XYZ file of C-alpha atoms in Angstrom:
714
model
C 15.931 20.562 42.701
C 12.531 20.893 44.646
C 11.202 23.007 41.808
C 12.472 20.620 39.200
C 10.339 17.892 40.899
C 7.621 19.848 40.879
C 7.554 20.687 37.281
C 8.327 17.324 36.235
C 4.873 15.884 38.219
C 2.944 18.437 36.785
C 4.248 17.261 33.106
C 3.339 14.135 34.558
C -0.103 14.880 35.376
C -0.708 17.089 32.253
C 0.525 13.999 29.835
C -2.139 11.800 31.729
C -4.778 14.560 31.603
C -4.311 14.760 27.680
C -3.950 10.831 27.499
C -6.887 10.466 28.850
C -8.928 12.940 26.754
C -7.304 11.104 23.625
C -8.955 8.005 24.455
C -12.074 9.179 25.986
C -12.886 11.380 22.525
C -11.878 8.373 20.479
C -14.007 5.894 22.221
C -16.855 8.318 22.466
C -16.924 9.336 19.062
C -16.465 5.639 18.195
C -19.486 5.030 20.673
C -21.660 7.539 18.964
C -21.292 6.062 15.503
C -21.866 2.509 16.533
C -24.719 3.490 19.282
C -26.596 0.901 18.028
C -24.322 -1.828 19.200
C -24.049 -0.658 22.521
C -23.268 -3.497 24.721
C -20.760 -5.392 22.478
C -18.637 -1.873 22.253
C -18.874 -1.242 25.580
C -16.791 -4.546 26.144
C -14.597 -3.530 23.434
C -13.500 -0.466 24.899
C -12.783 -2.047 27.924
C -10.652 -4.226 26.303
C -8.758 -1.852 23.953
C -8.641 1.017 26.020
C -5.507 0.076 28.059
C -3.819 -0.335 24.621
C -4.746 3.142 23.290
C -3.875 4.739 26.851
C -0.186 3.574 26.852
C 0.716 5.182 23.449
C -1.092 8.212 23.852
C 0.405 8.846 27.517
C 3.939 8.303 26.021
C 2.895 11.138 23.238
C 1.481 13.212 25.668
C 4.424 13.130 27.906
C 6.921 13.764 25.109
C 4.678 16.514 23.843
C 4.651 17.953 27.436
C 8.005 17.655 28.290
C 9.650 18.564 25.210
C 7.640 20.454 22.685
C 5.626 23.264 24.831
C 8.407 24.969 26.548
C 11.318 24.075 23.983
C 9.500 23.844 20.656
C 12.248 25.159 18.545
C 15.363 23.405 20.177
C 12.974 19.672 19.979
C 12.375 20.322 16.417
C 16.009 21.180 14.971
C 16.980 18.093 17.070
C 14.547 15.685 15.003
C 15.237 17.432 11.946
C 19.325 17.095 12.361
C 18.920 13.220 13.510
C 16.162 12.455 11.367
C 17.804 9.574 9.952
C 19.234 8.437 13.127
C 16.001 8.154 14.582
C 14.408 6.397 11.444
C 17.435 3.778 11.738
C 16.552 3.492 15.455
C 12.638 3.038 14.690
C 13.192 0.316 12.300
C 15.746 -1.446 14.119
C 13.352 -1.525 17.220
C 10.316 -2.466 14.856
C 12.258 -5.585 13.555
C 13.447 -6.539 16.763
C 10.024 -6.836 18.412
C 8.570 -8.196 14.965
C 5.918 -5.061 14.370
C 4.170 -5.096 11.334
C 1.347 -3.711 9.913
C -0.588 -6.493 8.260
C -4.112 -7.935 8.807
C -2.716 -11.274 9.369
C -4.929 -11.539 12.191
C -7.549 -12.265 9.909
C -6.209 -15.647 9.567
C -7.698 -16.101 13.382
C -11.067 -15.978 12.166
C -10.807 -18.917 9.883
C -8.429 -20.878 12.173
C -11.000 -20.235 15.134
C -8.612 -18.047 17.306
C -10.275 -15.346 19.779
C -9.358 -11.713 19.110
C -6.806 -11.345 21.982
C -4.787 -14.325 20.610
C -4.286 -12.778 16.961
C -1.316 -10.651 17.889
C -2.984 -7.445 17.332
C -1.335 -4.636 19.618
C -3.295 -2.043 18.259
C -6.186 -1.117 16.185
C -8.144 -3.739 13.784
C -7.185 -5.906 11.163
C -8.942 -5.578 7.780
C -10.723 -8.271 6.066
C -11.315 -6.648 3.080
C -7.281 -6.569 2.620
C -7.245 -10.338 1.473
C -4.963 -9.681 -1.226
C -2.473 -9.046 1.192
C -2.761 -11.265 4.218
C -3.936 -14.153 2.154
C -2.071 -13.888 -1.191
C 0.692 -11.734 -1.185
C 1.878 -12.716 2.354
C 1.613 -16.568 1.954
C 3.805 -16.171 -1.400
C 6.634 -14.299 0.447
C 6.724 -16.646 3.473
C 6.571 -19.775 1.114
C 9.919 -18.401 0.126
C 11.673 -19.506 3.480
C 10.882 -23.129 2.251
C 12.591 -25.687 -0.336
C 15.675 -26.253 1.611
C 18.431 -25.349 -0.807
C 16.131 -23.792 -3.005
C 14.695 -21.363 -0.673
C 14.306 -18.001 -2.001
C 14.607 -19.269 -5.898
C 13.442 -17.286 -8.751
C 11.465 -20.230 -9.824
C 9.305 -21.480 -6.983
C 8.058 -25.465 -7.173
C 6.021 -24.662 -4.005
C 3.463 -22.352 -5.761
C 0.908 -23.910 -7.901
C 2.934 -27.041 -7.118
C 5.324 -26.254 -10.457
C 8.015 -24.165 -11.834
C 6.486 -20.670 -11.109
C 8.359 -17.094 -11.637
C 7.579 -15.673 -8.141
C 9.742 -12.461 -9.013
C 7.905 -10.985 -11.854
C 4.032 -11.246 -10.996
C 3.466 -9.856 -7.292
C 7.073 -9.879 -6.560
C 8.477 -12.294 -3.907
C 11.776 -12.362 -2.034
C 14.419 -13.955 -4.109
C 17.738 -15.055 -3.709
C 19.183 -13.191 -7.172
C 20.579 -10.589 -8.846
C 17.144 -9.066 -9.204
C 16.422 -8.457 -5.779
C 18.930 -5.526 -6.319
C 15.395 -3.993 -7.642
C 13.566 -4.922 -4.588
C 15.623 -3.169 -1.514
C 12.751 -3.502 0.790
C 13.255 -7.594 0.066
C 16.561 -7.843 1.393
C 15.732 -8.102 4.989
C 13.890 -11.626 4.220
C 17.064 -13.041 2.872
C 19.180 -12.873 6.384
C 16.370 -12.406 8.865
C 13.813 -15.148 10.326
C 10.352 -14.961 8.629
C 8.756 -12.693 11.222
C 11.685 -10.170 11.460
C 12.039 -10.013 7.407
C 8.342 -9.698 7.191
C 8.591 -6.626 9.844
C 11.724 -5.142 7.666
C 9.443 -5.215 4.361
C 6.471 -3.805 6.450
C 8.404 -1.019 8.551
C 11.350 -0.289 6.129
C 8.446 0.637 3.466
C 6.420 2.996 5.440
C 10.068 4.997 6.682
C 11.120 5.205 3.564
C 7.824 6.971 2.288
C 7.944 9.201 5.023
C 11.492 10.255 4.760
C 11.270 9.932 0.856
C 7.818 12.313 1.189
C 9.622 14.611 3.563
C 12.546 15.361 1.639
C 10.980 16.071 -1.562
C 8.816 18.163 0.240
C 11.636 19.792 1.469
C 12.818 20.144 -2.138
C 9.245 21.485 -3.633
C 9.009 24.156 -0.839
C 12.378 25.548 -0.955
C 13.154 24.039 2.496
C 10.069 24.859 4.601
C 9.722 22.444 6.975
C 6.639 23.283 7.997
C 5.046 23.057 4.614
C 7.165 20.026 4.395
C 5.578 18.443 7.345
C 1.944 19.046 5.706
C 3.175 17.743 2.432
C 4.376 14.662 4.248
C 1.164 14.013 6.341
C -0.748 14.475 2.993
C 0.747 11.921 0.894
C 1.870 9.542 3.783
C -1.952 9.309 5.528
C -3.422 9.530 2.628
C -6.267 7.098 2.484
C -5.082 5.340 -0.966
C -1.885 4.338 0.542
C -3.136 2.968 3.950
C -5.836 0.916 2.135
C -3.313 -0.238 -0.384
C 0.007 -0.180 1.571
C 1.223 -3.452 0.685
C -0.334 -4.214 -2.492
C 0.684 -3.249 -6.267
C 3.733 -1.559 -5.208
C 1.745 1.539 -4.144
C 4.100 2.415 -1.268
C 7.261 1.310 -3.544
C 6.484 3.217 -6.393
C 5.946 6.803 -4.283
C 8.444 6.016 -1.895
C 11.755 5.473 -4.579
C 10.213 7.673 -7.197
C 10.269 10.690 -4.773
C 13.777 9.787 -3.543
C 14.902 9.334 -6.807
C 14.131 13.003 -7.724
C 15.842 13.897 -4.732
C 18.718 12.159 -5.498
C 18.687 13.655 -9.181
C 18.498 16.995 -7.693
C 21.455 16.716 -5.343
C 23.401 14.867 -8.074
C 22.886 17.973 -10.135
C 22.995 21.021 -7.680
C 25.776 19.535 -5.216
C 29.723 20.024 -5.715
C 30.041 16.299 -4.464
C 33.257 13.844 -5.129
C 33.453 11.816 -7.790
C 32.592 8.825 -5.088
C 29.705 10.709 -3.688
C 28.235 11.186 -7.226
C 28.726 7.314 -8.301
C 26.754 6.458 -4.925
C 24.114 8.659 -6.013
C 23.792 7.267 -9.355
C 23.668 3.826 -7.973
C 20.962 4.521 -5.534
C 19.153 6.376 -8.426
C 19.643 2.934 -10.121
C 18.140 1.002 -7.559
C 15.263 3.620 -7.243
C 14.729 3.610 -11.308
C 15.043 -0.067 -11.353
C 12.496 -0.661 -8.661
C 10.127 1.726 -9.955
C 9.962 -0.057 -13.143
C 9.896 -3.369 -11.640
C 6.661 -2.954 -9.797
C 4.913 -4.069 -12.526
C 1.483 -2.493 -11.483
C 0.864 -0.286 -15.189
C -2.170 1.116 -13.890
C -0.696 3.211 -11.115
C 3.008 3.007 -12.499
C 2.263 5.128 -15.697
C -0.378 7.411 -14.398
C 2.513 8.279 -11.564
C 5.174 8.724 -14.108
C 3.421 11.364 -15.494
C 3.788 13.249 -11.899
C 7.133 12.154 -11.700
C 7.919 13.385 -15.110
C 6.696 16.811 -14.184
C 9.108 16.781 -11.252
C 11.834 15.621 -13.552
C 11.636 18.532 -15.894
C 11.659 20.801 -12.955
C 14.695 19.596 -11.559
C 16.472 19.459 -14.881
C 15.561 22.940 -15.279
C 15.950 24.144 -12.418
C 19.674 22.927 -12.435
C 20.040 24.040 -16.200
C 23.632 25.447 -15.411
C 24.918 22.311 -14.202
C 23.527 20.802 -17.560
C 26.205 22.893 -19.132
C 28.753 20.916 -17.777
C 28.246 17.341 -19.207
C 31.486 16.131 -17.145
C 29.286 17.074 -14.266
C 26.547 14.932 -14.714
C 26.610 12.648 -18.170
C 28.990 10.001 -16.511
C 27.114 9.460 -13.101
C 23.427 9.426 -15.274
C 25.471 7.202 -17.524
C 26.055 4.808 -14.596
C 22.394 4.904 -13.581
C 21.158 4.087 -17.264
C 23.970 1.137 -17.586
C 22.886 -0.397 -14.281
C 19.191 -0.142 -14.572
C 19.789 -1.432 -18.418
C 21.984 -4.569 -17.744
C 19.611 -5.874 -14.615
C 16.706 -5.258 -16.294
C 17.498 -7.214 -19.449
C 18.798 -9.840 -16.888
C 15.517 -10.075 -15.572
C 13.671 -9.688 -18.683
C 16.035 -13.033 -19.834
C 14.611 -14.935 -16.868
C 11.061 -13.734 -16.923
C 10.616 -13.238 -20.699
C 8.276 -15.878 -20.924
C 6.510 -15.202 -17.793
C 5.248 -12.215 -19.490
C 4.216 -13.937 -22.515
C 1.887 -16.007 -20.429
C 0.685 -13.067 -18.415
C 0.485 -10.948 -21.976
C -1.868 -13.859 -23.244
C -4.206 -14.620 -20.387
C -8.041 -13.083 -20.800
C -7.382 -11.611 -17.149
C -5.355 -9.480 -16.552
C -3.444 -9.689 -20.183
C -6.268 -9.125 -22.462
C -8.568 -6.801 -20.106
C -9.211 -3.581 -21.984
C -8.782 -0.160 -19.975
C -10.412 3.270 -20.861
C -10.662 6.563 -18.914
C -14.199 5.746 -18.260
C -15.736 9.283 -17.240
C -13.921 8.396 -13.705
C -12.351 11.943 -12.668
C -14.706 12.833 -10.073
C -13.703 10.176 -8.052
C -10.703 11.867 -7.391
C -12.721 14.165 -5.712
C -14.124 11.099 -3.267
C -11.600 11.698 -0.770
C -13.733 13.686 1.518
C -15.681 10.719 1.952
C -12.668 8.935 2.706
C -12.284 10.815 6.404
C -14.060 8.453 8.591
C -13.435 5.216 6.579
C -10.989 4.176 9.045
C -13.583 3.925 11.773
C -17.067 3.829 9.873
C -17.839 2.619 6.463
C -21.571 2.661 6.694
C -22.500 0.407 3.897
C -19.378 0.566 2.315
C -18.086 -3.052 1.860
C -14.801 -2.102 -0.347
C -12.761 0.666 1.404
C -10.059 0.293 -0.920
C -11.981 1.101 -4.363
C -13.071 4.300 -2.594
C -9.857 5.117 -1.343
C -8.119 8.174 -2.995
C -5.061 10.638 -2.344
C -6.350 13.377 0.459
C -5.436 15.997 -2.036
C -7.743 18.680 -1.363
C -8.839 19.024 -5.148
C -9.718 21.308 -6.528
C -8.088 24.090 -4.703
C -4.439 22.781 -5.934
C -5.778 23.180 -9.546
C -7.676 26.776 -8.906
C -4.736 28.233 -7.047
C -2.395 27.368 -9.888
C -4.381 28.571 -12.524
C -5.000 31.668 -10.420
C -1.188 32.433 -10.109
C -0.023 31.480 -13.739
C -2.875 32.740 -15.558
C -4.122 35.924 -13.553
C -0.727 36.645 -11.243
C 1.491 35.678 -14.369
C 3.614 33.299 -11.576
C 5.715 31.600 -14.348
C 6.899 28.927 -11.862
C 8.283 25.710 -13.779
C 6.849 22.857 -11.291
C 3.483 24.562 -11.064
C 3.356 24.736 -14.821
C 4.757 21.061 -15.829
C 2.915 19.490 -12.957
C -0.350 21.202 -14.142
C -0.104 20.094 -17.747
C 1.146 16.371 -17.396
C -1.819 15.928 -14.577
C -4.064 17.694 -17.425
C -3.244 14.467 -19.651
C -4.529 12.205 -16.995
C -7.414 14.509 -16.274
C -8.476 14.699 -19.858
C -8.234 10.808 -19.878
C -10.523 10.162 -17.357
C -13.084 12.729 -18.413
C -13.308 11.699 -22.049
C -10.512 9.074 -22.521
C -8.241 8.877 -25.780
C -8.705 7.134 -29.090
C -7.081 3.944 -29.508
C -3.918 5.509 -31.188
C -3.419 8.215 -28.650
C -3.700 5.575 -25.556
C -1.095 3.702 -26.905
C 1.404 6.650 -27.560
C 0.748 8.326 -23.993
C 0.803 4.715 -22.535
C -2.620 5.135 -21.002
C -3.958 1.970 -22.433
C -2.099 0.518 -19.741
C -4.279 2.511 -17.175
C -7.840 1.434 -15.858
C -9.737 4.964 -15.509
C -10.352 4.559 -11.632
C -6.668 3.786 -10.940
C -5.632 6.891 -12.830
C -8.210 8.672 -10.950
C -6.545 7.611 -7.973
C -3.310 8.768 -8.561
C -4.214 12.614 -10.152
C -4.534 13.158 -6.477
C -0.641 12.886 -5.844
C -0.248 16.047 -8.381
C -2.963 17.771 -6.678
C -1.056 17.675 -3.392
C 2.442 18.770 -5.169
C 0.400 21.633 -6.912
C -1.253 22.634 -3.773
C 1.927 22.753 -1.508
C 3.821 24.408 -4.493
C 1.417 27.198 -4.336
C 1.255 27.761 -0.580
C 5.112 28.175 -0.830
C 5.127 30.443 -3.308
C 2.128 32.399 -1.733
C 4.237 32.406 1.580
C 6.930 34.272 0.168
C 4.667 36.556 -1.785
C 1.753 36.891 0.276
C 0.518 39.615 -1.652
C -0.076 37.644 -4.663
C -3.516 36.192 -2.844
C -5.407 38.764 -0.868
C -8.673 38.089 1.293
C -11.054 38.121 -1.757
C -9.720 35.616 -3.613
C -9.155 33.270 -1.001
C -12.579 33.594 0.222
C -14.005 33.087 -3.618
C -11.447 29.814 -3.735
C -12.429 28.644 -0.678
C -16.623 28.878 -1.456
C -15.867 27.301 -4.797
C -14.059 24.518 -3.558
C -16.228 23.936 -0.519
C -19.263 23.998 -2.851
C -17.528 21.702 -5.489
C -16.448 19.208 -2.766
C -20.111 19.342 -1.002
C -22.083 18.560 -3.980
C -19.716 15.645 -5.356
C -19.530 14.097 -1.795
C -23.408 14.126 -1.162
C -24.201 12.738 -4.449
C -21.688 10.043 -4.413
C -21.930 9.218 -1.093
C -25.798 9.553 -0.203
C -26.427 5.738 -0.236
C -23.343 4.674 1.090
C -22.955 7.093 4.483
C -25.341 8.771 6.662
C -25.972 12.244 6.497
C -24.091 13.508 9.469
C -21.492 11.727 8.310
C -21.231 13.183 5.026
C -21.536 16.824 6.628
C -18.701 15.910 8.964
C -16.419 14.938 6.088
C -17.324 17.936 3.830
C -16.497 20.174 6.997
C -13.604 18.540 7.659
C -12.489 19.096 4.076
C -13.615 22.698 3.763
C -11.511 23.348 7.274
C -8.342 21.915 5.523
C -9.258 24.333 2.345
C -9.123 27.191 4.767
C -5.905 26.358 6.778
C -4.292 26.027 3.294
C -5.615 29.383 2.116
C -5.145 31.387 5.272
C -1.678 29.654 6.417
C 0.534 32.945 5.022
C -1.952 35.119 7.245
C -1.007 33.377 10.661
C 1.384 34.270 13.266
C 4.546 31.661 13.747
C 3.286 30.053 16.631
C -0.223 29.579 14.804
C 0.859 27.984 11.969
C 2.405 25.504 14.016
C -0.432 24.853 15.504
C -2.184 24.655 12.070
C 0.165 22.348 11.444
C -0.423 19.810 14.516
C -3.773 20.121 13.568
C -3.361 18.756 9.840
C -1.110 16.156 11.297
C -3.928 14.930 13.715
C -6.573 15.168 11.279
C -4.428 12.913 8.414
C -3.573 10.420 11.028
C -7.421 10.283 11.688
C -7.891 9.904 7.903
C -5.260 7.479 7.292
C -3.106 6.769 10.308
C -5.705 4.414 11.690
C -6.477 1.869 8.752
C -3.856 -0.575 9.292
C -3.088 -2.242 12.302
C 0.054 -2.956 14.959
C 0.691 -6.526 14.525
C 3.415 -8.332 16.607
C 4.828 -11.469 14.907
C 3.307 -14.429 12.825
C 2.480 -16.421 15.493
C -1.326 -16.864 14.410
C -0.085 -18.974 11.216
C 3.155 -20.499 12.647
C 1.586 -21.390 16.230
C -1.706 -22.912 14.740
C -2.124 -26.531 14.694
C -2.949 -27.070 10.984
C 0.213 -25.443 10.270
C 2.388 -27.543 12.188
C 0.130 -30.633 10.895
C 0.983 -29.367 7.511
C 4.699 -29.147 8.306
C 5.209 -32.422 9.286
C 3.559 -33.610 6.530
C 5.795 -31.839 4.257
C 8.639 -33.197 5.967
C 8.225 -37.082 5.350
C 6.723 -35.809 1.846
C 8.683 -32.623 0.531
C 7.285 -33.822 -3.592
C 4.033 -34.522 -2.923
C 1.379 -32.472 -4.412
C -1.549 -30.552 -1.898
C -4.968 -29.168 -3.096
C -7.511 -27.950 -0.577
C -10.971 -29.103 -0.818
C -14.005 -27.095 -0.685
C -12.841 -24.265 1.762
C -11.309 -22.267 -1.399
C -9.524 -18.810 -1.012
C -8.153 -18.044 1.617
C -7.732 -21.374 3.301
C -6.034 -22.571 -0.351
C -3.106 -20.599 0.212
C -2.192 -21.666 4.148
C -0.552 -24.619 2.674
C 1.990 -22.808 0.933
C 3.352 -20.590 3.830
C 4.282 -24.419 5.290
C 6.132 -25.156 2.350
C 3.706 -27.381 0.415
C 3.388 -27.494 -2.992
C 0.092 -26.609 -3.568
C -1.680 -26.480 -6.699
C -4.828 -24.185 -6.172
C -2.762 -22.183 -3.788
C -3.131 -18.306 -5.850
C -2.077 -19.156 -9.564
C -0.486 -15.611 -10.245
C -0.212 -16.852 -13.921
C -2.219 -20.254 -15.000
C -0.437 -23.568 -15.700
C -2.018 -24.004 -18.666
C -0.487 -27.658 -19.292
C -1.961 -28.958 -15.840
C -5.300 -28.023 -16.596
C -5.191 -29.277 -20.246
C -5.019 -32.571 -18.600
C -8.495 -32.332 -17.203
C -9.895 -29.990 -20.628
C -7.673 -31.771 -23.338
C -10.074 -29.897 -26.110
C -9.225 -26.777 -24.840
C -13.090 -26.037 -24.434
C -12.940 -24.083 -21.098
C -9.598 -21.858 -21.495
C -11.480 -18.756 -21.269
C -12.503 -19.779 -17.851
C -8.719 -20.957 -16.317
C -6.719 -18.790 -18.447
C -5.965 -15.843 -15.870
C -4.608 -14.783 -12.369
C -6.863 -16.769 -10.043
C -7.931 -17.764 -6.944
C -9.307 -21.313 -7.160
C -12.179 -23.267 -5.715
C -11.877 -26.511 -5.637
C -14.315 -29.296 -4.766
C -14.046 -33.015 -5.020
C -17.011 -34.963 -6.464
C -18.318 -37.966 -7.630
C -19.364 -36.542 -10.789
C -17.227 -35.507 -13.651
C -14.867 -32.893 -13.632
C -15.791 -29.469 -14.493
C -14.586 -25.997 -14.794
C -16.694 -23.106 -13.672
C -16.681 -19.270 -14.272
C -16.619 -18.000 -11.022
C -15.101 -14.164 -10.836
C -13.027 -12.142 -13.237
C -9.923 -13.192 -11.186
C -11.180 -16.831 -10.259
C -12.886 -19.878 -11.119
C -14.465 -23.198 -9.450
C -12.939 -26.759 -10.548
C -15.630 -29.659 -9.906
C -12.688 -32.427 -9.614
C -13.563 -36.014 -9.763
C -12.424 -38.079 -7.608
C -11.584 -40.897 -10.307
C -9.487 -37.874 -12.190
C -7.318 -37.127 -8.947
C -4.630 -39.364 -10.254
C -4.533 -36.795 -13.622
C -3.216 -34.206 -11.385
C -0.960 -36.431 -9.237
C -2.551 -35.430 -5.889
C -1.367 -36.667 -3.029
C -2.320 -34.708 -0.063
C -5.766 -32.866 0.610
C -6.975 -30.355 2.869
C -10.447 -30.542 3.760
C -13.241 -29.989 6.707
C -15.351 -32.728 5.191
C -15.124 -36.566 5.677
C -13.122 -37.668 2.380
C -12.919 -41.281 3.445
C -16.817 -41.099 2.219
C -15.646 -40.574 -1.362
C -13.213 -43.569 -1.235
C -13.777 -46.036 -4.380
C -11.782 -48.885 -5.686
C -9.159 -46.860 -7.273
C -8.664 -43.714 -4.973
C -8.461 -44.111 -0.860
C -8.443 -41.395 1.241
C -6.537 -41.694 4.534
C -6.316 -39.201 7.575
C -2.781 -38.297 8.595
C -3.318 -34.888 10.549
C -5.670 -32.185 11.607
C -5.664 -28.741 13.387
C -8.052 -26.073 13.589
C -11.083 -28.195 12.302
C -9.342 -28.776 9.280
C -8.430 -32.493 8.420
C -5.299 -33.708 6.236
C -5.909 -36.430 4.183
C -3.060 -38.647 2.057
C -4.608 -39.957 -1.162
C -3.737 -43.507 -1.656
C -3.825 -44.843 -5.549
C -4.512 -48.424 -6.141
């Protein structure tokens, strides 16, 4: 008994020391990067260190207690009960209303100190405005409308009937939500918990889906599967775009579809189990189709097509027995087809309107000579904590695909070693289509045939990295089984070539954005990852485990520190202005709202309280409304677009002004307010100064430095 107590004390002590080391290392590195702002950083360090220490201590103790003495047993327990653990983690996250949103950024607009914004760990990202200031308000607006809550067509967004399912995708209580499985929580949970379910279920689905596909492509090699999962889950492009444009949904459900397809074709399940698999595949497939962001959807589709071909070839013996798979694939196709027709019958008009907008409908795409952007991942290594002169990390974010190593390894194994691996060949050939498109572009007829006309070059370059990860991990699996295929000389040559390519591209592209010491660090980190991938098979088993742990730490550092851990939505729901808007909506639920001067994102605040807001995000144009102000259609090219709107009330004449590609400015004459039937205005200005004989502004509420005015017409 005494020995056990002593051991436990030593474990706790070791855990404390490791946790302190983690915190000190992180804060010291952060201090070195931001040494020009020493005093503010010291204060920030004192504030944040306890938040870092507690989770570090828990993780360190678990590591010391379970993994050091009983690694194999611990790994086996985690593997066998991985779905139970996933469910428990999801349940806990929902119960405690945890999410990864940058919604705390609203605190900056509403005047809250950072400690009162609900952030538990990490930092919110102002650059993610399309998440916290666009998509999040759209989703939360669906909780309002009384009996029309979660309607397919919202009367709150744009202040008129708006299809909120098709574009961006808000939760709806409709058959169509079958193809939005991560929205299901909204329909039976409170807003904070539904929001938490949406965030966390997608993260867990991506994590589990990546691991299961990793197990499939590595022949059930757990360590390689963990590496694959880390490279996908923590990739910068996933982290920086986690909530927007359906990227996580595409990756999670696309991978799960492939895993389910293989199970359907390879396992001797009962009829009921196969029907369940077919229905699950239909949900995954339909959800992928209706993410409705073709720039990524089509590009990723090529990689998933390669996986589909491989699975079909892998199970070619089963394909000879039609009864074993055709009826179930038929069920899958029928479900996708039937629900898709239903959705198109409701959203057909919306699609026509969007297709005829100046943006995004008439936007032209091309390869734009963008392939080299795929290699920019090295400079992503430190973006989570240091951005240098980079103001939009999202546009630099790529898959941490370790290119060009995967492609070079594939060529070496297939061409020189005559390794006829179907997955390597199919992935390489279909990825080559994407590479060719981003290198030289396609003629218009070929763009249409290949569907690449829907893909912007930069977005395609981002998705090529996913194929690079698959090639690399598959090559590692092949070499791990047959080490003689890759000797020291080709390994060394591949390491030098890959490192040289990345070094040249990273220094050339990031020279004006990052300091030289950071670029050197990023390149060395990638070179170490190249070495780990190439020399993995030469290591002893326990060293391989350390290597896997090291890759996990590196990838967490690269992508895991991007999004915060946020609790609840109090930064919105407990704000005085939200309560004031809600109070006004209770007495006048039909009144139309605008926001004066503030523009984006304040003009998206009111829809979260259920206010029918004209100038909130216009996910597609309300042409009939704008023509009331522009009867000749002279300004249609300005407002016929997906648009953020900046609106200023003025004494002068009404005028539309082009602002940015996804927005415009409207100078609205006070005497034209009646044309839009405006009932309430949010502003920081004293609007009573704009009172006229026909229009009077009456202050009715306020909060957080904003004022609500009722508009009275004589």
